mmCIF file of C-alpha atoms and ligand atoms in Angstrom:
data_model
loop_
_atom_site.group_PDB
_atom_site.id
_atom_site.type_symbol
_atom_site.label_atom_id
_atom_site.label_comp_id
_atom_site.label_asym_id
_atom_site.label_seq_id
_atom_site.Cartn_x
_atom_site.Cartn_y
_atom_site.Cartn_z
ATOM 1 C CA MET A 1 125.372 118.063 121.942
ATOM 2 C CA PRO A 2 123.819 121.185 121.215
ATOM 3 C CA THR A 3 119.951 121.140 120.968
ATOM 4 C CA LEU A 4 117.603 123.158 118.677
ATOM 5 C CA GLY A 5 116.308 124.593 121.579
ATOM 6 C CA HIS A 6 119.737 125.925 122.533
ATOM 7 C CA HIS A 7 120.291 127.465 118.902
ATOM 8 C CA LEU A 8 116.590 128.896 118.546
ATOM 9 C CA ARG A 9 117.468 130.491 122.489
ATOM 10 C CA ARG A 10 120.870 132.069 120.837
ATOM 11 C CA ARG A 11 118.893 133.326 118.038
ATOM 12 C CA ILE A 12 116.537 135.222 120.429
ATOM 13 C CA ALA A 13 118.876 136.480 122.487
ATOM 14 C CA ASP A 14 120.768 137.521 119.595
ATOM 15 C CA ASP A 15 118.198 139.068 117.529
ATOM 16 C CA GLY A 16 114.955 139.151 119.379
ATOM 17 C CA PRO A 17 111.854 137.279 119.354
ATOM 18 C CA LEU A 18 111.067 135.333 116.209
ATOM 19 C CA THR A 19 108.322 135.316 113.550
ATOM 20 C CA VAL A 20 106.112 131.896 114.029
ATOM 21 C CA ALA A 21 107.121 131.481 110.716
ATOM 22 C CA ASP A 22 110.847 131.450 111.304
ATOM 23 C CA TYR A 23 110.380 129.043 114.698
ATOM 24 C CA MET A 24 108.377 127.129 112.548
ATOM 25 C CA ALA A 25 110.938 126.631 109.823
ATOM 26 C CA ASP A 26 113.908 125.950 112.272
ATOM 27 C CA ALA A 27 111.891 123.494 114.052
ATOM 28 C CA LEU A 28 111.376 121.620 111.179
ATOM 29 C CA ALA A 29 114.155 122.138 108.832
ATOM 30 C CA HIS A 30 117.114 123.301 110.333
ATOM 31 C CA PRO A 31 119.968 121.789 108.007
ATOM 32 C CA ARG A 32 121.176 120.029 111.315
ATOM 33 C CA LEU A 33 118.779 119.769 114.413
ATOM 34 C CA GLY A 34 115.669 120.068 112.372
ATOM 35 C CA TYR A 35 112.910 117.594 112.971
ATOM 36 C CA TYR A 36 112.438 116.081 109.272
ATOM 37 C CA MET A 37 116.520 116.037 108.869
ATOM 38 C CA GLY A 38 117.684 113.016 110.837
ATOM 39 C CA ARG A 39 114.857 111.034 111.376
ATOM 40 C CA ASP A 40 111.973 108.761 110.046
ATOM 41 C CA PRO A 41 109.112 110.279 111.727
ATOM 42 C CA PHE A 42 106.063 108.013 110.246
ATOM 43 C CA GLY A 43 104.390 104.822 111.449
ATOM 44 C CA ARG A 44 103.531 103.090 114.559
ATOM 45 C CA ASP A 45 106.880 103.730 116.238
ATOM 46 C CA GLY A 46 107.196 107.483 114.768
ATOM 47 C CA ASP A 47 105.536 110.346 115.567
ATOM 48 C CA PHE A 48 102.301 110.176 113.036
ATOM 49 C CA ILE A 49 100.861 107.955 110.500
ATOM 50 C CA THR A 50 99.975 109.554 107.065
ATOM 51 C CA ALA A 51 97.484 108.302 104.629
ATOM 52 C CA PRO A 52 99.777 106.070 101.979
ATOM 53 C CA GLU A 53 101.107 104.483 105.394
ATOM 54 C CA ILE A 54 97.683 103.328 106.383
ATOM 55 C CA SER A 55 96.639 101.417 103.131
ATOM 56 C CA GLN A 56 98.270 100.554 99.778
ATOM 57 C CA MET A 57 94.639 101.872 98.403
ATOM 58 C CA PHE A 58 95.393 105.277 99.034
ATOM 59 C CA GLY A 59 97.984 105.546 96.111
ATOM 60 C CA GLU A 60 97.304 102.740 94.447
ATOM 61 C CA LEU A 61 93.898 105.026 92.963
ATOM 62 C CA ILE A 62 96.140 108.197 93.040
ATOM 63 C CA GLY A 63 98.556 106.080 90.464
ATOM 64 C CA LEU A 64 95.664 105.433 88.809
ATOM 65 C CA TRP A 65 93.888 108.987 88.753
ATOM 66 C CA CYS A 66 97.544 110.040 87.460
ATOM 67 C CA ALA A 67 97.284 107.609 84.581
ATOM 68 C CA VAL A 68 94.152 109.030 83.578
ATOM 69 C CA GLN A 69 95.282 112.830 83.839
ATOM 70 C CA TRP A 70 97.965 111.830 81.689
ATOM 71 C CA ARG A 71 95.707 109.979 78.917
ATOM 72 C CA ALA A 72 93.922 113.174 78.624
ATOM 73 C CA MET A 73 96.699 115.277 78.336
ATOM 74 C CA GLY A 74 97.586 113.186 74.994
ATOM 75 C CA GLU A 75 100.214 110.437 76.715
ATOM 76 C CA PRO A 76 103.062 113.262 76.360
ATOM 77 C CA ALA A 77 106.522 111.441 76.796
ATOM 78 C CA PRO A 78 108.409 112.662 78.607
ATOM 79 C CA VAL A 79 105.974 113.650 81.676
ATOM 80 C CA ASN A 80 107.612 115.401 84.855
ATOM 81 C CA LEU A 81 106.018 113.379 87.891
ATOM 82 C CA VAL A 82 106.780 115.454 90.529
ATOM 83 C CA GLU A 83 105.991 115.093 94.355
ATOM 84 C CA LEU A 84 106.705 117.404 97.278
ATOM 85 C CA GLY A 85 107.732 115.819 100.230
ATOM 86 C CA PRO A 86 107.605 112.127 99.626
ATOM 87 C CA GLY A 87 108.126 110.878 103.173
ATOM 88 C CA ARG A 88 109.210 107.351 103.004
ATOM 89 C CA GLY A 89 108.383 107.208 99.227
ATOM 90 C CA THR A 90 105.364 104.686 100.091
ATOM 91 C CA LEU A 91 102.565 106.673 98.087
ATOM 92 C CA MET A 92 105.276 107.299 94.850
ATOM 93 C CA ALA A 93 105.475 103.479 95.179
ATOM 94 C CA ASP A 94 102.030 102.840 95.167
ATOM 95 C CA VAL A 95 101.690 105.097 92.288
ATOM 96 C CA LEU A 96 104.230 103.698 89.761
ATOM 97 C CA ARG A 97 102.882 100.173 90.917
ATOM 98 C CA ALA A 98 99.444 100.840 89.620
ATOM 99 C CA GLY A 99 100.633 102.350 86.946
ATOM 100 C CA ARG A 100 102.122 99.184 85.700
ATOM 101 C CA GLY A 101 99.292 98.164 83.737
ATOM 102 C CA VAL A 102 98.875 101.392 81.892
ATOM 103 C CA ASP A 103 100.483 101.043 78.285
ATOM 104 C CA ASP A 104 103.891 103.348 78.237
ATOM 105 C CA PHE A 105 103.240 105.091 81.298
ATOM 106 C CA LEU A 106 105.961 104.103 83.469
ATOM 107 C CA GLU A 107 108.360 104.365 80.445
ATOM 108 C CA SER A 108 107.218 108.125 80.384
ATOM 109 C CA ILE A 109 107.685 109.147 83.587
ATOM 110 C CA SER A 110 110.354 111.553 84.441
ATOM 111 C CA LEU A 111 110.899 111.382 88.334
ATOM 112 C CA SER A 112 111.241 114.211 90.689
ATOM 113 C CA LEU A 113 111.201 114.704 94.441
ATOM 114 C CA VAL A 114 111.141 117.661 96.337
ATOM 115 C CA GLU A 115 112.909 116.845 99.822
ATOM 116 C CA ILE A 116 114.694 118.337 101.920
ATOM 117 C CA SER A 117 115.660 115.946 104.196
ATOM 118 C CA PRO A 118 118.424 113.753 103.725
ATOM 119 C CA ALA A 119 117.279 110.662 105.885
ATOM 120 C CA LEU A 120 113.925 110.602 103.899
ATOM 121 C CA LYS A 121 115.830 110.776 100.719
ATOM 122 C CA GLY A 122 117.548 107.854 101.258
ATOM 123 C CA LEU A 123 114.805 106.407 102.450
ATOM 124 C CA GLN A 124 112.650 106.958 99.209
ATOM 125 C CA GLU A 125 115.541 105.890 97.071
ATOM 126 C CA GLU A 126 115.618 102.378 99.007
ATOM 127 C CA THR A 127 111.666 102.513 98.394
ATOM 128 C CA LEU A 128 111.308 103.042 95.130
ATOM 129 C CA LEU A 129 114.614 101.077 93.880
ATOM 130 C CA ALA A 130 113.654 98.173 95.845
ATOM 131 C CA ALA A 131 109.909 98.541 94.025
ATOM 132 C CA GLY A 132 111.742 98.491 90.032
ATOM 133 C CA ASP A 133 109.067 100.679 88.594
ATOM 134 C CA VAL A 134 111.637 103.768 88.019
ATOM 135 C CA ARG A 135 112.641 102.584 84.582
ATOM 136 C CA GLY A 136 115.951 104.103 84.538
ATOM 137 C CA THR A 137 117.858 105.594 87.357
ATOM 138 C CA GLN A 138 118.691 108.369 85.013
ATOM 139 C CA SER A 139 114.617 109.630 85.653
ATOM 140 C CA LEU A 140 114.705 109.916 89.184
ATOM 141 C CA ARG A 141 116.253 113.251 91.104
ATOM 142 C CA TRP A 142 115.722 114.530 93.340
ATOM 143 C CA ILE A 143 115.344 118.477 93.858
ATOM 144 C CA SER A 144 114.823 121.185 96.997
ATOM 145 C CA ASP A 145 112.415 123.489 95.410
ATOM 146 C CA PHE A 146 109.999 123.510 92.845
ATOM 147 C CA SER A 147 111.188 125.899 90.880
ATOM 148 C CA GLU A 148 113.793 123.413 89.370
ATOM 149 C CA VAL A 149 111.326 121.052 87.656
ATOM 150 C CA PRO A 150 112.153 121.063 83.981
ATOM 151 C CA ASP A 151 110.044 122.443 81.653
ATOM 152 C CA GLY A 152 107.364 120.143 80.060
ATOM 153 C CA PRO A 153 104.487 118.165 80.743
ATOM 154 C CA ILE A 154 103.625 117.584 84.496
ATOM 155 C CA LEU A 155 101.715 115.652 87.299
ATOM 156 C CA VAL A 156 102.136 116.937 90.407
ATOM 157 C CA LEU A 157 101.248 115.239 93.941
ATOM 158 C CA ALA A 158 101.358 116.847 97.141
ATOM 159 C CA ASN A 159 100.404 114.934 100.536
ATOM 160 C CA GLU A 160 100.655 116.469 103.597
ATOM 161 C CA PHE A 161 102.934 118.987 102.651
ATOM 162 C CA LEU A 162 101.733 122.027 102.441
ATOM 163 C CA ASP A 163 100.613 121.694 106.450
ATOM 164 C CA ALA A 164 104.737 121.498 106.856
ATOM 165 C CA LEU A 165 105.115 124.819 105.219
ATOM 166 C CA PRO A 166 105.992 127.658 108.095
ATOM 167 C CA VAL A 167 102.948 130.213 108.594
ATOM 168 C CA HIS A 168 103.157 133.365 110.004
ATOM 169 C CA GLN A 169 100.567 134.178 112.710
ATOM 170 C CA PHE A 170 98.773 137.524 113.492
ATOM 171 C CA GLN A 171 96.550 138.817 116.060
ATOM 172 C CA MET A 172 94.378 141.526 116.397
ATOM 173 C CA THR A 173 94.794 143.981 118.940
ATOM 174 C CA PRO A 174 92.696 147.291 120.110
ATOM 175 C CA SER A 175 95.723 149.021 118.365
ATOM 176 C CA GLY A 176 95.347 147.042 115.187
ATOM 177 C CA TRP A 177 97.116 143.775 113.805
ATOM 178 C CA ARG A 178 100.522 142.595 115.492
ATOM 179 C CA GLU A 179 102.425 139.395 114.201
ATOM 180 C CA ARG A 180 102.706 136.933 117.010
ATOM 181 C CA LEU A 181 106.214 135.970 117.908
ATOM 182 C CA VAL A 182 108.215 133.535 119.801
ATOM 183 C CA GLY A 183 110.501 135.096 122.498
ATOM 184 C CA ILE A 184 112.259 133.506 126.093
ATOM 185 C CA GLY A 185 109.513 133.484 129.249
ATOM 186 C CA GLY A 186 110.774 135.403 131.814
ATOM 187 C CA GLY A 187 108.508 133.591 134.883
ATOM 188 C CA GLY A 188 108.436 130.028 135.611
ATOM 189 C CA ASP A 189 112.067 128.361 135.133
ATOM 190 C CA GLY A 190 112.817 131.375 132.782
ATOM 191 C CA GLU A 191 113.736 129.816 130.407
ATOM 192 C CA GLY A 192 110.772 128.655 128.277
ATOM 193 C CA PHE A 193 109.463 129.650 124.703
ATOM 194 C CA GLN A 194 106.623 131.955 124.925
ATOM 195 C CA PHE A 195 104.589 133.983 122.988
ATOM 196 C CA THR A 196 104.227 137.596 122.552
ATOM 197 C CA LEU A 197 103.411 140.322 119.886
ATOM 198 C CA SER A 198 105.134 142.586 118.024
ATOM 199 C CA GLU A 199 105.472 145.925 118.666
ATOM 200 C CA THR A 200 104.765 147.042 115.092
ATOM 201 C CA LEU A 201 102.300 147.046 112.204
ATOM 202 C CA PRO A 202 102.528 143.499 110.060
ATOM 203 C CA GLY A 203 104.603 144.170 107.051
ATOM 204 C CA GLU A 204 102.721 146.157 103.918
ATOM 205 C CA GLY A 205 100.521 143.130 102.384
ATOM 206 C CA MET A 206 100.987 140.616 104.951
ATOM 207 C CA ILE A 207 97.253 140.716 106.027
ATOM 208 C CA PRO A 208 95.460 139.153 103.474
ATOM 209 C CA SER A 209 93.136 141.770 101.829
ATOM 210 C CA GLY A 210 89.659 142.386 103.191
ATOM 211 C CA LEU A 211 90.939 141.420 106.727
ATOM 212 C CA GLU A 212 92.959 144.671 107.056
ATOM 213 C CA ASP A 213 90.494 146.363 109.884
ATOM 214 C CA ALA A 214 88.492 144.633 112.561
ATOM 215 C CA GLU A 215 85.334 145.765 110.331
ATOM 216 C CA ASP A 216 84.881 142.123 109.626
ATOM 217 C CA PRO A 217 82.633 139.996 112.239
ATOM 218 C CA VAL A 218 85.081 137.223 111.896
ATOM 219 C CA ILE A 219 87.933 139.702 113.183
ATOM 220 C CA LYS A 220 87.408 140.176 117.337
ATOM 221 C CA ASP A 221 90.090 141.592 119.533
ATOM 222 C CA GLY A 222 92.644 138.690 120.453
ATOM 223 C CA ALA A 223 91.279 136.910 116.542
ATOM 224 C CA ILE A 224 94.404 135.089 114.997
ATOM 225 C CA ILE A 225 94.607 134.468 111.844
ATOM 226 C CA GLU A 226 97.670 132.557 109.793
ATOM 227 C CA VAL A 227 99.320 132.834 106.512
ATOM 228 C CA ARG A 228 101.595 130.955 104.464
ATOM 229 C CA PRO A 229 103.765 132.822 102.147
ATOM 230 C CA VAL A 230 105.487 129.835 100.999
ATOM 231 C CA ALA A 231 102.934 127.818 99.796
ATOM 232 C CA SER A 232 101.239 131.192 98.268
ATOM 233 C CA ALA A 233 104.658 131.700 96.480
ATOM 234 C CA LEU A 234 104.702 127.570 95.244
ATOM 235 C CA ILE A 235 101.054 127.705 94.248
ATOM 236 C CA ARG A 236 102.045 131.017 91.953
ATOM 237 C CA ASP A 237 105.132 129.343 90.712
ATOM 238 C CA LEU A 238 102.906 125.955 89.945
ATOM 239 C CA ALA A 239 99.965 127.841 88.356
ATOM 240 C CA GLY A 240 102.823 129.308 85.937
ATOM 241 C CA HIS A 241 103.963 126.352 84.844
ATOM 242 C CA LEU A 242 100.643 125.002 84.571
ATOM 243 C CA ASN A 243 99.635 128.062 81.709
ATOM 244 C CA SER A 244 102.800 127.150 79.722
ATOM 245 C CA HIS A 245 102.469 123.106 80.248
ATOM 246 C CA PRO A 246 99.426 120.760 80.174
ATOM 247 C CA GLY A 247 99.024 119.658 83.526
ATOM 248 C CA CYS A 248 97.443 119.079 86.492
ATOM 249 C CA ALA A 249 98.485 118.800 90.607
ATOM 250 C CA LEU A 250 96.722 117.041 93.771
ATOM 251 C CA PHE A 251 97.246 118.215 96.560
ATOM 252 C CA ILE A 252 95.802 116.685 99.829
ATOM 253 C CA ASP A 253 95.873 117.829 103.623
ATOM 254 C CA TYR A 254 94.170 118.411 106.395
ATOM 255 C CA GLY A 255 92.376 122.405 106.615
ATOM 256 C CA HIS A 256 89.575 124.287 105.715
ATOM 257 C CA GLY A 257 88.038 124.950 102.595
ATOM 258 C CA GLN A 258 87.558 128.546 103.247
ATOM 259 C CA THR A 259 89.547 131.218 104.453
ATOM 260 C CA ALA A 260 88.805 130.899 109.137
ATOM 261 C CA SER A 261 90.287 132.559 112.174
ATOM 262 C CA GLY A 262 91.983 130.547 114.888
ATOM 263 C CA ASP A 263 95.428 128.964 115.855
ATOM 264 C CA THR A 264 95.950 125.941 114.475
ATOM 265 C CA LEU A 265 99.468 125.494 114.947
ATOM 266 C CA GLN A 266 99.885 121.917 116.523
ATOM 267 C CA ALA A 267 102.701 119.577 117.740
ATOM 268 C CA VAL A 268 102.440 115.839 118.010
ATOM 269 C CA ARG A 269 105.162 113.188 119.158
ATOM 270 C CA GLY A 270 104.571 109.482 119.706
ATOM 271 C CA HIS A 271 100.768 110.428 118.152
ATOM 272 C CA HIS A 272 99.981 112.693 120.639
ATOM 273 C CA TYR A 273 99.794 116.469 120.999
ATOM 274 C CA GLN A 274 102.333 118.221 122.705
ATOM 275 C CA ASP A 275 102.694 121.923 123.372
ATOM 276 C CA PRO A 276 104.558 123.243 120.107
ATOM 277 C CA LEU A 277 107.183 125.615 122.124
ATOM 278 C CA VAL A 278 108.418 122.667 124.284
ATOM 279 C CA ASP A 279 111.555 121.097 122.776
ATOM 280 C CA PRO A 280 111.634 121.916 119.357
ATOM 281 C CA GLY A 281 113.040 119.573 116.595
ATOM 282 C CA THR A 282 111.670 116.307 118.478
ATOM 283 C CA ALA A 283 108.177 116.858 117.441
ATOM 284 C CA ASP A 284 106.411 117.066 114.288
ATOM 285 C CA LEU A 285 105.081 120.931 113.688
ATOM 286 C CA SER A 286 102.470 121.678 111.295
ATOM 287 C CA ALA A 287 99.337 124.007 111.008
ATOM 288 C CA HIS A 288 96.082 123.645 108.859
ATOM 289 C CA VAL A 289 96.031 124.651 105.522
ATOM 290 C CA ASP A 290 93.872 127.423 104.157
ATOM 291 C CA PHE A 291 92.875 125.460 100.755
ATOM 292 C CA GLY A 292 90.403 129.064 100.341
ATOM 293 C CA ALA A 293 93.810 131.287 99.742
ATOM 294 C CA LEU A 294 95.742 129.082 98.086
ATOM 295 C CA GLY A 295 92.730 128.191 95.984
ATOM 296 C CA GLN A 296 92.706 131.891 95.021
ATOM 297 C CA ALA A 297 96.103 132.346 94.706
ATOM 298 C CA ALA A 298 96.068 129.401 91.993
ATOM 299 C CA SER A 299 92.955 131.083 90.136
ATOM 300 C CA ASP A 300 94.590 134.505 90.080
ATOM 301 C CA ALA A 301 97.743 133.237 88.452
ATOM 302 C CA GLY A 302 95.713 131.335 85.875
ATOM 303 C CA ALA A 303 94.881 128.019 86.689
ATOM 304 C CA ARG A 304 91.727 126.050 86.935
ATOM 305 C CA VAL A 305 91.046 125.027 90.282
ATOM 306 C CA LEU A 306 88.635 121.679 91.492
ATOM 307 C CA GLY A 307 87.701 121.511 95.110
ATOM 308 C CA PRO A 308 88.765 120.748 97.873
ATOM 309 C CA VAL A 309 86.511 117.778 98.140
ATOM 310 C CA SER A 310 86.746 116.096 101.442
ATOM 311 C CA GLN A 311 89.313 113.124 101.153
ATOM 312 C CA GLY A 312 86.040 110.600 102.044
ATOM 313 C CA SER A 313 84.622 112.099 98.877
ATOM 314 C CA PHE A 314 87.598 111.898 96.708
ATOM 315 C CA LEU A 315 88.035 108.482 97.363
ATOM 316 C CA ASN A 316 84.694 106.902 97.070
ATOM 317 C CA THR A 317 84.377 108.884 93.924
ATOM 318 C CA LEU A 318 87.502 107.105 92.519
ATOM 319 C CA GLY A 319 86.075 103.514 93.729
ATOM 320 C CA ILE A 320 87.762 102.879 96.884
ATOM 321 C CA ALA A 321 85.514 99.999 98.221
ATOM 322 C CA THR A 322 85.862 97.876 94.936
ATOM 323 C CA ARG A 323 89.385 98.133 95.467
ATOM 324 C CA ALA A 324 88.853 97.052 99.059
ATOM 325 C CA GLU A 325 86.698 94.358 98.046
ATOM 326 C CA ALA A 326 89.260 93.250 95.878
ATOM 327 C CA LEU A 327 91.787 92.846 98.338
ATOM 328 C CA ALA A 328 89.992 91.240 100.616
ATOM 329 C CA ALA A 329 88.983 88.725 97.851
ATOM 330 C CA ALA A 330 92.430 87.647 97.689
ATOM 331 C CA ALA A 331 93.351 87.840 101.132
ATOM 332 C CA PRO A 332 90.332 86.843 103.419
ATOM 333 C CA ALA A 333 92.351 86.585 106.615
ATOM 334 C CA HIS A 334 93.181 90.418 106.297
ATOM 335 C CA LYS A 335 89.521 91.835 105.627
ATOM 336 C CA PRO A 336 89.113 93.395 108.946
ATOM 337 C CA ASP A 337 92.442 95.124 108.586
ATOM 338 C CA ILE A 338 91.783 96.327 105.064
ATOM 339 C CA ASP A 339 87.967 97.386 106.359
ATOM 340 C CA SER A 340 89.181 99.487 109.207
ATOM 341 C CA GLN A 341 92.150 100.754 106.636
ATOM 342 C CA LEU A 342 88.804 101.767 104.824
ATOM 343 C CA ARG A 343 86.708 103.691 107.264
ATOM 344 C CA ARG A 344 90.278 105.298 108.457
ATOM 345 C CA LEU A 345 90.490 107.333 105.441
ATOM 346 C CA THR A 346 87.262 107.396 104.390
ATOM 347 C CA SER A 347 84.667 108.066 107.467
ATOM 348 C CA ASP A 348 83.858 111.391 108.676
ATOM 349 C CA GLU A 349 85.474 110.380 112.232
ATOM 350 C CA GLY A 350 88.676 109.288 110.877
ATOM 351 C CA MET A 351 90.222 111.290 107.797
ATOM 352 C CA GLY A 352 87.463 111.573 105.156
ATOM 353 C CA ARG A 353 86.228 114.859 106.338
ATOM 354 C CA LEU A 354 89.116 116.736 108.056
ATOM 355 C CA PHE A 355 91.420 116.150 105.096
ATOM 356 C CA LYS A 356 90.376 117.772 101.608
ATOM 357 C CA VAL A 357 91.914 117.176 98.531
ATOM 358 C CA MET A 358 92.450 120.064 95.958
ATOM 359 C CA ALA A 359 93.382 119.923 92.105
ATOM 360 C CA LEU A 360 94.901 122.371 89.543
ATOM 361 C CA THR A 361 95.264 121.932 86.321
ATOM 362 C CA SER A 362 95.796 123.695 82.675
ATOM 363 C CA PRO A 363 93.075 126.203 81.753
ATOM 364 C CA GLY A 364 90.552 124.547 79.856
ATOM 365 C CA MET A 365 91.548 121.019 80.813
ATOM 366 C CA ALA A 366 88.179 118.679 81.992
ATOM 367 C CA PRO A 367 87.779 118.234 85.644
ATOM 368 C CA PRO A 368 90.067 115.279 86.673
ATOM 369 C CA PRO A 369 88.430 112.271 88.328
ATOM 370 C CA GLY A 370 87.075 112.879 91.998
ATOM 371 C CA PHE A 371 85.668 116.690 90.996
ATOM 372 C CA GLU A 372 82.974 116.408 88.045
HETATM 373 N N1 SAH B 1 104.046 112.566 101.724
HETATM 374 C C1 SAH B 1 104.466 111.887 102.728
HETATM 375 C C2 SAH B 1 105.324 112.714 104.051
HETATM 376 C C3 SAH B 1 104.261 113.675 104.523
HETATM 377 S S1 SAH B 1 105.552 114.496 105.899
HETATM 378 C C4 SAH B 1 103.537 111.016 103.425
HETATM 379 O O1 SAH B 1 102.158 111.530 103.214
HETATM 380 O O2 SAH B 1 103.750 110.178 103.973
HETATM 381 C C5 SAH B 1 106.005 115.698 104.993
HETATM 382 C C6 SAH B 1 107.172 115.573 104.170
HETATM 383 O O3 SAH B 1 107.643 116.979 103.670
HETATM 384 C C7 SAH B 1 108.389 114.719 104.486
HETATM 385 O O4 SAH B 1 109.437 114.247 103.907
HETATM 386 C C8 SAH B 1 109.569 116.452 104.534
HETATM 387 O O5 SAH B 1 110.788 115.914 104.897
HETATM 388 C C9 SAH B 1 109.105 117.169 103.406
HETATM 389 N N2 SAH B 1 109.097 118.859 103.955
HETATM 390 C C10 SAH B 1 109.009 119.506 104.686
HETATM 391 N N3 SAH B 1 109.248 121.155 104.716
HETATM 392 C C11 SAH B 1 109.638 120.725 103.565
HETATM 393 C C12 SAH B 1 110.146 121.713 102.331
HETATM 394 N N4 SAH B 1 110.557 123.032 103.089
HETATM 395 N N5 SAH B 1 110.667 121.603 100.833
HETATM 396 C C13 SAH B 1 110.869 120.027 100.809
HETATM 397 N N6 SAH B 1 110.117 119.058 101.867
HETATM 398 C C14 SAH B 1 110.071 119.341 102.843
#
């Protein structure tokens, strides 16, 4: 059976080295062989674990955040609740369960899940229908792109979605920027993938303005920068929606608040870092999210941008410690587990500092909880 590695080797033999973005897009989302397409990558037996899989507290607080924002928007019905890359459906199940106590909220929701993986769509359907909080299956749909979300008021959630979108990498050389590419190595076993550089300059508009030449002190010879046009396009699309309809969006991911140089492409398999160029399609590939660039794209397109703040600060402001106490009081035997989940989600050594939360709202809306 051909692997994704065979497919990529053939592409490179036919068309020459691939951009890092093309390599990443195929590694994750090739329709038959991509990493996400046929498997459940999450949890202890999988490759990595995400915040909603660590504890229900994460999704519950975000569910209350959504309900508060829905109230602030004037309780519109229907409201599009959209999740980008819902994984196993755990975050959405916790969001909806937390919304049970808010009058008319669940009944008002029209749910759109943006997902490319048939395997994960199946898991999401199982999780959400079993929980029984989707009021009428006609209000649950899967779409493959944000642009398919119906017009109208909107609440958008995305946890660890942006980091999976393909990045282009550019490297500064004595003759200016060159795009980093993935080709086939000549040495060693002769078969491995290896990084090379394009011979020509990057296309018009690919290098962020202000970084075009090496005058910038950050950009030394050899420096690598990453750009994610697919994410910028999504953010512009969403900002357009927020300009015509009331709404807000929450992006949670690991990354940096200000554009910085550095190669952050990483592969994770079985909870360990791997070489991103070995056995593509069998490990999760991701790269840090540049919240600085995305916030700029959103505000240029007319949305209100809040944060990014650290995940620790966001969850603490929303009252995660109180929620943890309530859960521990209800199940004292689980207190040590609950405390350790709380630390993992909020501490600097855990996800508290590296993970960031950014909100976008329609212009003129008051700052949402967690960003006041
Ligand atoms: N939000 C979940 C899963 C994060 S993993 C959690 O926190 O547990 C990334 C998710 O995005 C997966 O569901 C994956 O299949 C989906 N995904 C990746 N690239 C995508 C794309 N281009 N379009 C839609 N979904 C994508």
